[in-house]
mmCIF file of C-alpha atoms and ligand atoms in Angstrom:
data_model
loop_
_atom_site.group_PDB
_atom_site.id
_atom_site.type_symbol
_atom_site.label_atom_id
_atom_site.label_comp_id
_atom_site.label_asym_id
_atom_site.label_seq_id
_atom_site.Cartn_x
_atom_site.Cartn_y
_atom_site.Cartn_z
ATOM 1 C CA UNK A 153 125.950 46.550 28.625
ATOM 2 C CA UNK A 154 124.533 45.502 31.987
ATOM 3 C CA UNK A 155 124.886 41.764 31.398
ATOM 4 C CA UNK A 156 128.007 40.095 30.091
ATOM 5 C CA UNK A 157 129.680 36.727 30.319
ATOM 6 C CA UNK A 158 133.404 36.430 29.714
ATOM 7 C CA UNK A 159 135.378 33.243 29.690
ATOM 8 C CA UNK A 160 138.810 34.133 31.040
ATOM 9 C CA UNK A 161 140.506 30.722 31.070
ATOM 10 C CA UNK A 162 139.828 27.124 30.141
ATOM 11 C CA UNK A 163 141.316 23.704 30.815
ATOM 12 C CA UNK A 164 139.899 21.002 28.588
ATOM 13 C CA UNK A 165 136.151 21.577 28.702
ATOM 14 C CA UNK A 166 136.391 23.315 32.116
ATOM 15 C CA UNK A 167 136.155 27.075 32.136
ATOM 16 C CA UNK A 168 136.672 30.046 34.432
ATOM 17 C CA UNK A 169 134.580 33.085 33.718
ATOM 18 C CA UNK A 170 132.855 36.213 34.942
ATOM 19 C CA UNK A 171 129.109 36.821 34.723
ATOM 20 C CA UNK A 172 128.281 40.506 35.170
ATOM 21 C CA UNK A 173 124.783 41.509 36.329
ATOM 22 C CA UNK A 174 123.202 44.788 37.472
ATOM 23 C CA UNK A 175 123.776 43.596 41.065
ATOM 24 C CA UNK A 176 127.424 42.765 40.577
ATOM 25 C CA UNK A 177 129.735 40.042 39.380
ATOM 26 C CA UNK A 178 129.725 36.301 39.698
ATOM 27 C CA UNK A 179 133.020 34.469 39.319
ATOM 28 C CA UNK A 180 132.404 31.142 37.627
ATOM 29 C CA UNK A 181 132.261 28.248 38.096
ATOM 30 C CA UNK A 182 129.881 29.152 40.905
ATOM 31 C CA UNK A 183 127.475 27.436 43.249
ATOM 32 C CA UNK A 184 124.267 29.392 43.933
ATOM 33 C CA UNK A 185 122.551 28.769 47.278
ATOM 34 C CA UNK A 186 118.794 28.269 46.980
ATOM 35 C CA UNK A 187 116.423 30.596 48.799
ATOM 36 C CA UNK A 188 113.204 28.776 47.984
ATOM 37 C CA UNK A 189 110.837 31.148 49.786
ATOM 38 C CA UNK A 190 113.140 34.188 49.545
ATOM 39 C CA UNK A 191 115.330 32.818 52.315
ATOM 40 C CA UNK A 192 118.257 30.417 52.160
ATOM 41 C CA UNK A 193 116.883 28.306 54.961
ATOM 42 C CA UNK A 194 118.318 29.190 58.372
ATOM 43 C CA UNK A 195 120.999 31.506 56.948
ATOM 44 C CA UNK A 196 121.121 35.313 57.080
ATOM 45 C CA UNK A 197 122.138 37.102 53.847
ATOM 46 C CA UNK A 198 125.078 38.584 55.769
ATOM 47 C CA UNK A 199 126.321 35.051 56.450
ATOM 48 C CA UNK A 200 126.003 34.173 52.752
ATOM 49 C CA UNK A 201 128.020 37.239 51.876
ATOM 50 C CA UNK A 202 130.695 36.312 54.426
ATOM 51 C CA UNK A 203 130.902 32.818 52.921
ATOM 52 C CA UNK A 204 131.645 34.400 49.546
ATOM 53 C CA UNK A 205 128.381 33.279 47.969
ATOM 54 C CA UNK A 206 127.946 35.708 45.072
ATOM 55 C CA UNK A 207 124.619 34.696 43.533
ATOM 56 C CA UNK A 208 121.526 33.094 45.018
ATOM 57 C CA UNK A 209 118.212 31.703 43.792
ATOM 58 C CA UNK A 210 114.572 32.168 44.672
ATOM 59 C CA UNK A 211 111.624 30.044 43.525
ATOM 60 C CA UNK A 212 108.905 31.526 41.345
ATOM 61 C CA UNK A 213 106.300 28.895 42.252
ATOM 62 C CA UNK A 214 106.670 29.417 45.991
ATOM 63 C CA UNK A 215 106.809 33.230 45.906
ATOM 64 C CA UNK A 216 103.837 33.448 43.542
ATOM 65 C CA UNK A 217 101.738 31.440 45.991
ATOM 66 C CA UNK A 218 103.108 33.099 49.115
ATOM 67 C CA UNK A 219 103.363 36.043 49.667
ATOM 68 C CA UNK A 220 102.500 36.741 45.981
ATOM 69 C CA UNK A 221 104.764 38.271 43.326
ATOM 70 C CA UNK A 222 102.747 41.519 43.226
ATOM 71 C CA UNK A 223 103.383 41.976 46.955
ATOM 72 C CA UNK A 224 107.095 41.360 46.444
ATOM 73 C CA UNK A 225 107.134 43.889 43.612
ATOM 74 C CA UNK A 226 105.267 46.462 45.689
ATOM 75 C CA UNK A 227 107.982 46.104 48.334
ATOM 76 C CA UNK A 228 110.745 46.859 45.850
ATOM 77 C CA UNK A 229 111.409 43.452 44.295
ATOM 78 C CA UNK A 230 112.909 40.271 45.634
ATOM 79 C CA UNK A 231 116.352 41.743 46.386
ATOM 80 C CA UNK A 232 114.980 44.372 48.724
ATOM 81 C CA UNK A 233 112.299 42.041 50.087
ATOM 82 C CA UNK A 234 114.833 39.532 51.385
ATOM 83 C CA UNK A 235 117.727 41.882 52.110
ATOM 84 C CA UNK A 236 120.112 40.497 49.487
ATOM 85 C CA UNK A 237 121.785 43.050 47.249
ATOM 86 C CA UNK A 238 123.844 40.652 45.137
ATOM 87 C CA UNK A 239 123.040 38.858 41.881
ATOM 88 C CA UNK A 240 119.901 36.709 41.924
ATOM 89 C CA UNK A 241 118.164 34.186 39.694
ATOM 90 C CA UNK A 242 114.610 32.902 39.721
ATOM 91 C CA UNK A 243 113.606 29.523 38.364
ATOM 92 C CA UNK A 244 110.381 29.357 36.365
ATOM 93 C CA UNK A 245 108.308 27.100 38.582
ATOM 94 C CA UNK A 246 108.341 24.402 35.903
ATOM 95 C CA UNK A 247 110.121 21.913 38.120
ATOM 96 C CA UNK A 248 107.699 22.545 40.996
ATOM 97 C CA UNK A 249 104.427 22.340 39.061
ATOM 98 C CA UNK A 250 105.512 19.231 37.177
ATOM 99 C CA UNK A 251 106.403 17.643 40.520
ATOM 100 C CA UNK A 252 102.763 18.024 41.618
ATOM 101 C CA UNK A 253 101.862 14.726 39.938
ATOM 102 C CA UNK A 254 98.257 14.490 41.121
ATOM 103 C CA UNK A 255 97.653 18.197 41.294
ATOM 104 C CA UNK A 256 98.162 19.296 37.699
ATOM 105 C CA UNK A 257 96.862 19.219 34.124
ATOM 106 C CA UNK A 258 99.196 19.913 31.205
ATOM 107 C CA UNK A 259 98.121 21.380 27.846
ATOM 108 C CA UNK A 260 99.915 23.184 25.040
ATOM 109 C CA UNK A 261 98.822 26.461 26.576
ATOM 110 C CA UNK A 262 100.263 25.778 30.017
ATOM 111 C CA UNK A 263 99.742 23.939 33.289
ATOM 112 C CA UNK A 264 96.811 24.083 35.655
ATOM 113 C CA UNK A 265 97.610 23.063 39.181
ATOM 114 C CA UNK A 266 96.442 23.215 42.744
ATOM 115 C CA UNK A 267 98.503 24.970 45.372
ATOM 116 C CA UNK A 268 100.223 22.580 47.768
ATOM 117 C CA UNK A 269 99.412 25.122 50.498
ATOM 118 C CA UNK A 270 95.635 25.487 50.312
ATOM 119 C CA UNK A 271 94.484 23.542 47.238
ATOM 120 C CA UNK A 272 93.540 26.733 45.350
ATOM 121 C CA UNK A 273 93.576 26.575 41.533
ATOM 122 C CA UNK A 274 96.340 28.298 39.557
ATOM 123 C CA UNK A 275 97.512 28.388 35.984
ATOM 124 C CA UNK A 276 101.061 28.812 34.705
ATOM 125 C CA UNK A 277 101.628 29.678 31.056
ATOM 126 C CA UNK A 278 104.837 30.959 29.482
ATOM 127 C CA UNK A 279 103.247 34.426 29.536
ATOM 128 C CA UNK A 280 102.067 34.355 33.153
ATOM 129 C CA UNK A 281 105.410 33.026 34.374
ATOM 130 C CA UNK A 282 107.250 35.848 32.588
ATOM 131 C CA UNK A 283 104.997 38.378 34.333
ATOM 132 C CA UNK A 284 105.651 36.728 37.711
ATOM 133 C CA UNK A 285 109.414 36.634 37.180
ATOM 134 C CA UNK A 286 109.358 40.227 35.939
ATOM 135 C CA UNK A 287 107.483 41.197 39.119
ATOM 136 C CA UNK A 288 109.964 39.388 41.366
ATOM 137 C CA UNK A 289 112.791 41.216 39.600
ATOM 138 C CA UNK A 290 115.739 38.809 39.824
ATOM 139 C CA UNK A 291 118.689 39.515 37.523
ATOM 140 C CA UNK A 292 118.500 36.235 35.617
ATOM 141 C CA UNK A 293 115.108 34.643 34.983
ATOM 142 C CA UNK A 294 114.444 31.202 33.539
ATOM 143 C CA UNK A 295 111.995 30.264 30.806
ATOM 144 C CA UNK A 296 108.902 28.189 31.687
ATOM 145 C CA UNK A 297 109.674 24.628 30.623
ATOM 146 C CA UNK A 298 108.083 21.182 30.581
ATOM 147 C CA UNK A 299 109.979 18.995 33.051
ATOM 148 C CA UNK A 300 109.725 15.193 32.925
ATOM 149 C CA UNK A 301 111.137 12.358 35.068
ATOM 150 C CA UNK A 302 114.749 11.449 34.358
ATOM 151 C CA UNK A 303 114.042 7.967 32.996
ATOM 152 C CA UNK A 304 111.350 9.066 30.497
ATOM 153 C CA UNK A 305 111.242 7.215 27.167
ATOM 154 C CA UNK A 306 112.268 9.092 24.047
ATOM 155 C CA UNK A 307 108.738 9.852 22.835
ATOM 156 C CA UNK A 308 107.803 11.514 26.127
ATOM 157 C CA UNK A 309 111.131 13.325 26.314
ATOM 158 C CA UNK A 310 110.696 14.593 22.740
ATOM 159 C CA UNK A 311 107.197 15.829 23.416
ATOM 160 C CA UNK A 312 108.332 17.763 26.512
ATOM 161 C CA UNK A 313 111.503 19.086 24.889
ATOM 162 C CA UNK A 314 109.709 20.355 21.783
ATOM 163 C CA UNK A 315 106.976 21.912 23.906
ATOM 164 C CA UNK A 316 109.660 23.635 26.007
ATOM 165 C CA UNK A 317 111.105 25.143 22.827
ATOM 166 C CA UNK A 318 107.684 26.398 21.713
ATOM 167 C CA UNK A 319 107.203 27.817 25.201
ATOM 168 C CA UNK A 320 110.621 29.498 24.969
ATOM 169 C CA UNK A 321 109.455 31.440 21.911
ATOM 170 C CA UNK A 322 106.362 32.572 23.822
ATOM 171 C CA UNK A 323 108.463 33.450 26.891
ATOM 172 C CA UNK A 324 110.823 35.553 24.793
ATOM 173 C CA UNK A 325 107.989 37.457 23.137
ATOM 174 C CA UNK A 326 106.305 38.156 26.460
ATOM 175 C CA UNK A 327 109.594 38.999 28.191
ATOM 176 C CA UNK A 328 110.246 41.694 25.609
ATOM 177 C CA UNK A 329 106.637 42.883 25.532
ATOM 178 C CA UNK A 330 106.598 43.442 29.305
ATOM 179 C CA UNK A 331 110.004 45.098 29.198
ATOM 180 C CA UNK A 332 108.855 47.533 26.540
ATOM 181 C CA UNK A 333 105.500 48.193 28.146
ATOM 182 C CA UNK A 334 106.567 48.670 31.730
ATOM 183 C CA UNK A 335 110.014 50.139 31.752
ATOM 184 C CA UNK A 336 111.116 50.707 28.218
ATOM 185 C CA UNK A 337 114.581 49.581 29.288
ATOM 186 C CA UNK A 338 114.049 46.310 31.036
ATOM 187 C CA UNK A 339 114.828 44.203 28.055
ATOM 188 C CA UNK A 340 118.278 42.753 27.955
ATOM 189 C CA UNK A 341 119.844 39.437 27.813
ATOM 190 C CA UNK A 342 117.840 37.508 25.321
ATOM 191 C CA UNK A 343 119.342 39.330 22.403
ATOM 192 C CA UNK A 344 122.929 40.343 22.942
ATOM 193 C CA UNK A 345 123.769 41.313 19.424
ATOM 194 C CA UNK A 346 120.531 42.538 17.945
ATOM 195 C CA UNK A 347 118.797 45.691 19.029
ATOM 196 C CA UNK A 348 115.124 45.354 19.740
ATOM 197 C CA UNK A 349 113.034 47.012 17.074
ATOM 198 C CA UNK A 350 109.830 46.721 19.066
ATOM 199 C CA UNK A 351 108.302 50.099 19.733
ATOM 200 C CA UNK A 352 107.248 50.761 23.307
ATOM 201 C CA UNK A 353 103.494 50.454 23.665
ATOM 202 C CA UNK A 354 101.470 53.450 24.753
ATOM 203 C CA UNK A 355 102.713 54.143 28.243
ATOM 204 C CA UNK A 356 100.543 52.748 30.976
ATOM 205 C CA UNK A 357 100.555 54.767 34.199
ATOM 206 C CA UNK A 358 102.063 52.436 36.743
ATOM 207 C CA UNK A 359 103.060 53.474 40.235
ATOM 208 C CA UNK A 360 104.536 50.090 41.037
ATOM 209 C CA UNK A 361 108.235 49.493 41.481
ATOM 210 C CA UNK A 362 109.745 49.621 37.988
ATOM 211 C CA UNK A 363 110.780 46.368 36.391
ATOM 212 C CA UNK A 364 114.577 46.119 36.415
ATOM 213 C CA UNK A 365 116.949 45.096 33.678
ATOM 214 C CA UNK A 366 116.849 41.288 33.444
ATOM 215 C CA UNK A 367 118.328 38.479 31.358
ATOM 216 C CA UNK A 368 116.219 35.550 30.176
ATOM 217 C CA UNK A 369 117.875 32.116 30.010
ATOM 218 C CA UNK A 370 116.448 29.280 27.882
ATOM 219 C CA UNK A 371 116.545 25.689 29.164
ATOM 220 C CA UNK A 372 117.885 22.735 27.185
ATOM 221 C CA UNK A 373 115.717 19.672 27.851
ATOM 222 C CA UNK A 374 115.739 16.234 26.200
ATOM 223 C CA UNK A 375 115.953 13.748 29.057
ATOM 224 C CA UNK A 376 118.738 11.203 28.719
ATOM 225 C CA UNK A 377 118.516 11.106 24.902
ATOM 226 C CA UNK A 378 121.576 12.530 23.164
ATOM 227 C CA UNK A 379 119.718 13.197 19.902
ATOM 228 C CA UNK A 380 117.078 15.237 21.703
ATOM 229 C CA UNK A 381 119.669 17.204 23.670
ATOM 230 C CA UNK A 382 121.465 18.042 20.417
ATOM 231 C CA UNK A 383 118.259 19.037 18.648
ATOM 232 C CA UNK A 384 117.142 21.185 21.589
ATOM 233 C CA UNK A 385 120.515 22.936 21.836
ATOM 234 C CA UNK A 386 120.468 23.754 18.135
ATOM 235 C CA UNK A 387 116.846 24.895 18.092
ATOM 236 C CA UNK A 388 117.394 27.174 21.078
ATOM 237 C CA UNK A 389 120.528 28.676 19.544
ATOM 238 C CA UNK A 390 118.597 29.388 16.359
ATOM 239 C CA UNK A 391 116.009 31.433 18.283
ATOM 240 C CA UNK A 392 118.433 33.959 19.751
ATOM 241 C CA UNK A 393 121.967 34.616 20.924
ATOM 242 C CA UNK A 394 121.402 34.046 24.635
ATOM 243 C CA UNK A 395 123.598 35.296 27.467
ATOM 244 C CA UNK A 396 123.418 31.881 29.106
ATOM 245 C CA UNK A 397 121.810 28.476 28.732
ATOM 246 C CA UNK A 398 120.079 26.418 31.397
ATOM 247 C CA UNK A 399 120.562 22.651 31.282
ATOM 248 C CA UNK A 400 117.420 21.176 32.819
ATOM 249 C CA UNK A 401 115.894 17.800 33.481
ATOM 250 C CA UNK A 402 118.996 16.254 35.026
ATOM 251 C CA UNK A 403 119.439 14.916 38.555
ATOM 252 C CA UNK A 404 115.750 13.928 38.432
ATOM 253 C CA UNK A 405 116.105 10.165 38.773
ATOM 254 C CA UNK A 406 118.479 9.211 35.950
ATOM 255 C CA UNK A 407 121.808 7.489 36.641
ATOM 256 C CA UNK A 408 124.970 9.546 37.131
ATOM 257 C CA UNK A 409 126.646 8.133 33.997
ATOM 258 C CA UNK A 410 123.562 9.207 32.006
ATOM 259 C CA UNK A 411 123.714 12.701 33.481
ATOM 260 C CA UNK A 412 127.427 13.055 32.736
ATOM 261 C CA UNK A 413 126.913 11.754 29.186
ATOM 262 C CA UNK A 414 124.235 14.402 28.574
ATOM 263 C CA UNK A 415 126.586 17.112 29.854
ATOM 264 C CA UNK A 416 129.206 15.944 27.358
ATOM 265 C CA UNK A 417 126.651 16.219 24.547
ATOM 266 C CA UNK A 418 125.419 19.657 25.578
ATOM 267 C CA UNK A 419 128.992 20.868 26.063
ATOM 268 C CA UNK A 420 129.656 20.124 22.394
ATOM 269 C CA UNK A 421 126.518 21.896 21.218
ATOM 270 C CA UNK A 422 126.373 25.116 23.230
ATOM 271 C CA UNK A 423 128.480 28.156 22.351
ATOM 272 C CA UNK A 424 131.688 28.234 24.381
ATOM 273 C CA UNK A 425 131.435 31.966 25.035
ATOM 274 C CA UNK A 426 128.068 31.830 26.829
ATOM 275 C CA UNK A 427 127.255 30.768 30.415
ATOM 276 C CA UNK A 428 125.967 27.237 31.096
ATOM 277 C CA UNK A 429 123.825 26.617 34.154
ATOM 278 C CA UNK A 430 123.163 23.046 35.307
ATOM 279 C CA UNK A 431 119.892 23.294 37.184
ATOM 280 C CA UNK A 432 119.198 21.579 40.504
ATOM 281 C CA UNK A 433 122.527 19.805 40.809
ATOM 282 C CA UNK A 434 124.479 20.303 44.019
ATOM 283 C CA UNK A 435 126.301 17.260 45.329
ATOM 284 C CA UNK A 436 130.033 17.990 45.585
ATOM 285 C CA UNK A 437 131.089 15.215 43.191
ATOM 286 C CA UNK A 438 128.497 16.354 40.607
ATOM 287 C CA UNK A 439 129.792 19.920 40.762
ATOM 288 C CA UNK A 440 133.347 18.798 40.015
ATOM 289 C CA UNK A 441 132.156 16.416 37.280
ATOM 290 C CA UNK A 442 130.006 19.238 35.869
ATOM 291 C CA UNK A 443 132.874 21.709 35.772
ATOM 292 C CA UNK A 444 134.952 19.058 33.977
ATOM 293 C CA UNK A 445 132.198 19.051 31.329
ATOM 294 C CA UNK A 446 131.973 22.798 30.795
ATOM 295 C CA UNK A 447 129.324 23.879 33.332
ATOM 296 C CA UNK A 448 129.643 27.356 34.885
ATOM 297 C CA UNK A 449 126.743 27.600 37.355
ATOM 298 C CA UNK A 450 124.958 25.220 39.718
ATOM 299 C CA UNK A 451 122.195 25.388 42.313
ATOM 300 C CA UNK A 452 120.633 22.890 44.701
ATOM 301 C CA UNK A 453 118.802 22.709 48.015
ATOM 302 C CA UNK A 454 121.047 19.792 49.057
ATOM 303 C CA UNK A 455 123.525 21.711 51.259
ATOM 304 C CA UNK A 456 120.839 23.345 53.400
ATOM 305 C CA UNK A 457 118.428 20.389 53.392
ATOM 306 C CA UNK A 458 121.211 18.015 54.392
ATOM 307 C CA UNK A 459 122.510 20.565 56.884
ATOM 308 C CA UNK A 460 119.159 20.569 58.652
ATOM 309 C CA UNK A 461 119.210 16.771 58.665
ATOM 310 C CA UNK A 462 122.693 16.687 60.186
ATOM 311 C CA UNK A 463 124.704 15.535 57.171
ATOM 312 C CA UNK A 464 127.913 17.455 56.470
ATOM 313 C CA UNK A 465 129.942 17.505 53.248
ATOM 314 C CA UNK A 466 133.648 16.874 53.757
ATOM 315 C CA UNK A 467 136.591 16.293 51.440
ATOM 316 C CA UNK A 468 136.338 12.610 52.440
ATOM 317 C CA UNK A 469 132.626 12.216 51.698
ATOM 318 C CA UNK A 470 129.525 12.880 53.765
ATOM 319 C CA UNK A 471 129.441 12.674 57.556
ATOM 320 C CA UNK A 472 126.337 12.150 59.668
ATOM 321 C CA UNK A 473 126.959 14.398 62.655
ATOM 322 C CA UNK A 474 124.694 12.347 64.930
ATOM 323 C CA UNK A 475 126.975 9.322 64.806
ATOM 324 C CA UNK A 476 128.025 8.033 68.223
ATOM 325 C CA UNK A 477 131.745 8.050 67.284
ATOM 326 C CA UNK A 478 131.633 11.851 67.132
ATOM 327 C CA UNK A 479 130.644 12.136 70.788
ATOM 328 C CA UNK A 480 134.117 13.212 71.932
ATOM 329 C CA UNK A 481 135.642 14.096 68.539
ATOM 330 C CA UNK A 482 137.524 17.399 68.943
ATOM 331 C CA UNK A 483 138.101 17.881 65.201
ATOM 332 C CA UNK A 484 136.102 20.287 63.023
ATOM 333 C CA UNK A 485 133.626 18.866 60.474
ATOM 334 C CA UNK A 486 136.350 19.184 57.835
ATOM 335 C CA UNK A 487 139.931 19.939 58.781
ATOM 336 C CA UNK A 488 140.631 21.808 55.547
ATOM 337 C CA UNK A 489 137.464 23.954 55.704
ATOM 338 C CA UNK A 490 137.759 27.651 56.526
ATOM 339 C CA UNK A 491 134.105 28.345 57.332
ATOM 340 C CA UNK A 492 133.142 29.932 60.630
ATOM 341 C CA UNK A 493 131.615 26.637 61.817
ATOM 342 C CA UNK A 494 134.836 24.700 61.279
ATOM 343 C CA UNK A 495 137.037 27.464 62.701
ATOM 344 C CA UNK A 496 135.130 27.535 65.974
ATOM 345 C CA UNK A 497 133.295 24.285 66.717
ATOM 346 C CA UNK A 498 134.127 20.614 67.168
ATOM 347 C CA UNK A 499 132.265 17.620 65.775
ATOM 348 C CA UNK A 500 131.511 16.716 69.391
ATOM 349 C CA UNK A 501 129.806 20.059 70.010
ATOM 350 C CA UNK A 502 127.807 19.927 66.775
ATOM 351 C CA UNK A 503 126.727 16.358 67.533
ATOM 352 C CA UNK A 504 125.657 17.508 70.984
ATOM 353 C CA UNK A 505 123.517 20.297 69.451
ATOM 354 C CA UNK A 506 121.717 17.820 67.169
ATOM 355 C CA UNK A 507 121.191 15.248 69.899
ATOM 356 C CA UNK A 508 119.850 17.957 72.228
ATOM 357 C CA UNK A 509 117.669 19.323 69.396
ATOM 358 C CA UNK A 510 119.273 22.776 69.581
ATOM 359 C CA UNK A 511 118.485 25.051 66.626
ATOM 360 C CA UNK A 512 122.095 26.275 66.338
ATOM 361 C CA UNK A 513 123.182 22.821 65.167
ATOM 362 C CA UNK A 514 121.233 22.917 61.910
ATOM 363 C CA UNK A 515 122.398 26.471 61.248
ATOM 364 C CA UNK A 516 126.061 25.567 61.741
ATOM 365 C CA UNK A 517 125.940 22.552 59.408
ATOM 366 C CA UNK A 518 123.873 24.419 56.770
ATOM 367 C CA UNK A 519 126.449 27.201 56.793
ATOM 368 C CA UNK A 520 129.323 24.733 56.532
ATOM 369 C CA UNK A 521 127.693 22.874 53.623
ATOM 370 C CA UNK A 522 126.976 26.006 51.581
ATOM 371 C CA UNK A 523 130.512 27.225 52.272
ATOM 372 C CA UNK A 524 131.868 23.832 51.239
ATOM 373 C CA UNK A 525 130.290 24.076 47.750
ATOM 374 C CA UNK A 526 131.081 27.762 47.262
ATOM 375 C CA UNK A 527 134.717 27.128 48.257
ATOM 376 C CA UNK A 528 134.868 24.015 46.054
ATOM 377 C CA UNK A 529 133.897 26.124 43.036
ATOM 378 C CA UNK A 530 136.398 28.838 44.016
ATOM 379 C CA UNK A 531 139.119 26.171 44.185
ATOM 380 C CA UNK A 532 138.061 24.745 40.821
ATOM 381 C CA UNK A 533 138.197 28.202 39.297
ATOM 382 C CA UNK A 534 141.718 28.787 40.625
ATOM 383 C CA UNK A 535 142.812 25.413 39.228
ATOM 384 C CA UNK A 536 141.374 26.225 35.789
ATOM 385 C CA UNK A 537 143.189 29.545 35.799
ATOM 386 C CA UNK A 538 146.541 28.125 36.893
ATOM 387 C CA UNK A 539 146.316 25.164 34.523
ATOM 388 C CA UNK A 540 146.139 22.403 37.136
ATOM 389 C CA UNK A 541 142.412 21.630 36.954
ATOM 390 C CA UNK A 542 142.603 18.209 35.317
ATOM 391 C CA UNK A 543 145.007 16.748 37.886
ATOM 392 C CA UNK A 544 143.443 18.579 40.805
ATOM 393 C CA UNK A 545 139.898 17.438 39.961
ATOM 394 C CA UNK A 546 140.990 13.802 39.492
ATOM 395 C CA UNK A 547 142.714 13.837 42.895
ATOM 396 C CA UNK A 548 139.747 15.542 44.520
ATOM 397 C CA UNK A 549 137.257 13.031 43.126
ATOM 398 C CA UNK A 550 139.458 10.067 44.105
ATOM 399 C CA UNK A 551 139.719 11.269 47.704
ATOM 400 C CA UNK A 552 135.998 12.089 47.929
ATOM 401 C CA UNK A 553 134.977 8.667 46.676
ATOM 402 C CA UNK A 554 137.428 6.822 48.932
ATOM 403 C CA UNK A 555 135.442 7.929 51.968
ATOM 404 C CA UNK A 556 137.665 6.931 54.881
ATOM 405 C CA UNK A 557 134.862 8.329 57.070
ATOM 406 C CA UNK A 558 131.942 5.919 56.720
ATOM 407 C CA UNK A 559 128.719 7.337 55.307
ATOM 408 C CA UNK A 560 125.767 7.449 57.669
HETATM 409 ZN ZN1 LIG B 823 133.260 24.196 57.452
#
């Protein structure tokens, strides 16, 4: 089987595992760097590989608008297009289109929206998003879901969560239909145990790049309402035996205690032998708290966005590299970090690059930040395996929150 997830060790709710994909393995827990427009901003895929980043993300919304998913497919799919041969995941565009507050109209069928680039009209439905994600060709693709603000009241959260489940059923049907129609083999991941009984449709001559083997992940929604999260988890499990489960709609404006409480609920409801992916969460403390609550995969633009803004993650909290005190500081950004930025450059030099508006500065801090999260997950994994995770994570969180280095 091309796709598998194996849990190899656990410590409380925390787990260490291996996700296998057609483009290789991902050791979990893992942080996935985000390549919004088929590029992890300012970083070369070779640098990501050197960091030890095993899986990365691209955004369906952005690539559909520019350059267009059909173009990407005609060039061999998103892996070849961006020069990354490792495991990849695409989001469904749900988060992006629902963020376009004034630019969209929602119905049961889907979402109409205007492009943020040129104002042109577009329509996302569960079916059209499956076709786009099939065209892009990432290993793991996410269902189209209805995303709402983090503080939404229960009625709104229920409406969006139940719609997301109805859309999941439509996504699954279309995912399999396209797989049968276009490749005859590109249909894995939704059903691990059952064999598809769907007969391939009459073959359609198609000279385009063949659709690869992909796995479809559902997304558990439900806002900050435990009942809804439970209901969504159960409903999604009743639809299929999924390879992995997305946990969506968190880190969108709710409080941290609310987010952690929802992770505890979902942890109880999802099968322990399947991958759990907490979407859009990427601050160091949230990764450690997430692993403590049974999460295996994370993604976020935070490390590269903050890197470009001159904020570095360190074991003692965040550091603003423009601060005057760093002017003659010979130390690396983080003395325990083994990234190529920290091995070679001082805080003083990096501060100088930012003050002088040199492009290398934002590259060096972006690289450090992505490395920081990837290494943090590698360390967590080792601690789960050797049985020290509970103590290690408590110590790590205590040091991080103490912040002897003042925040910007
Ligand atoms: Zn570093």
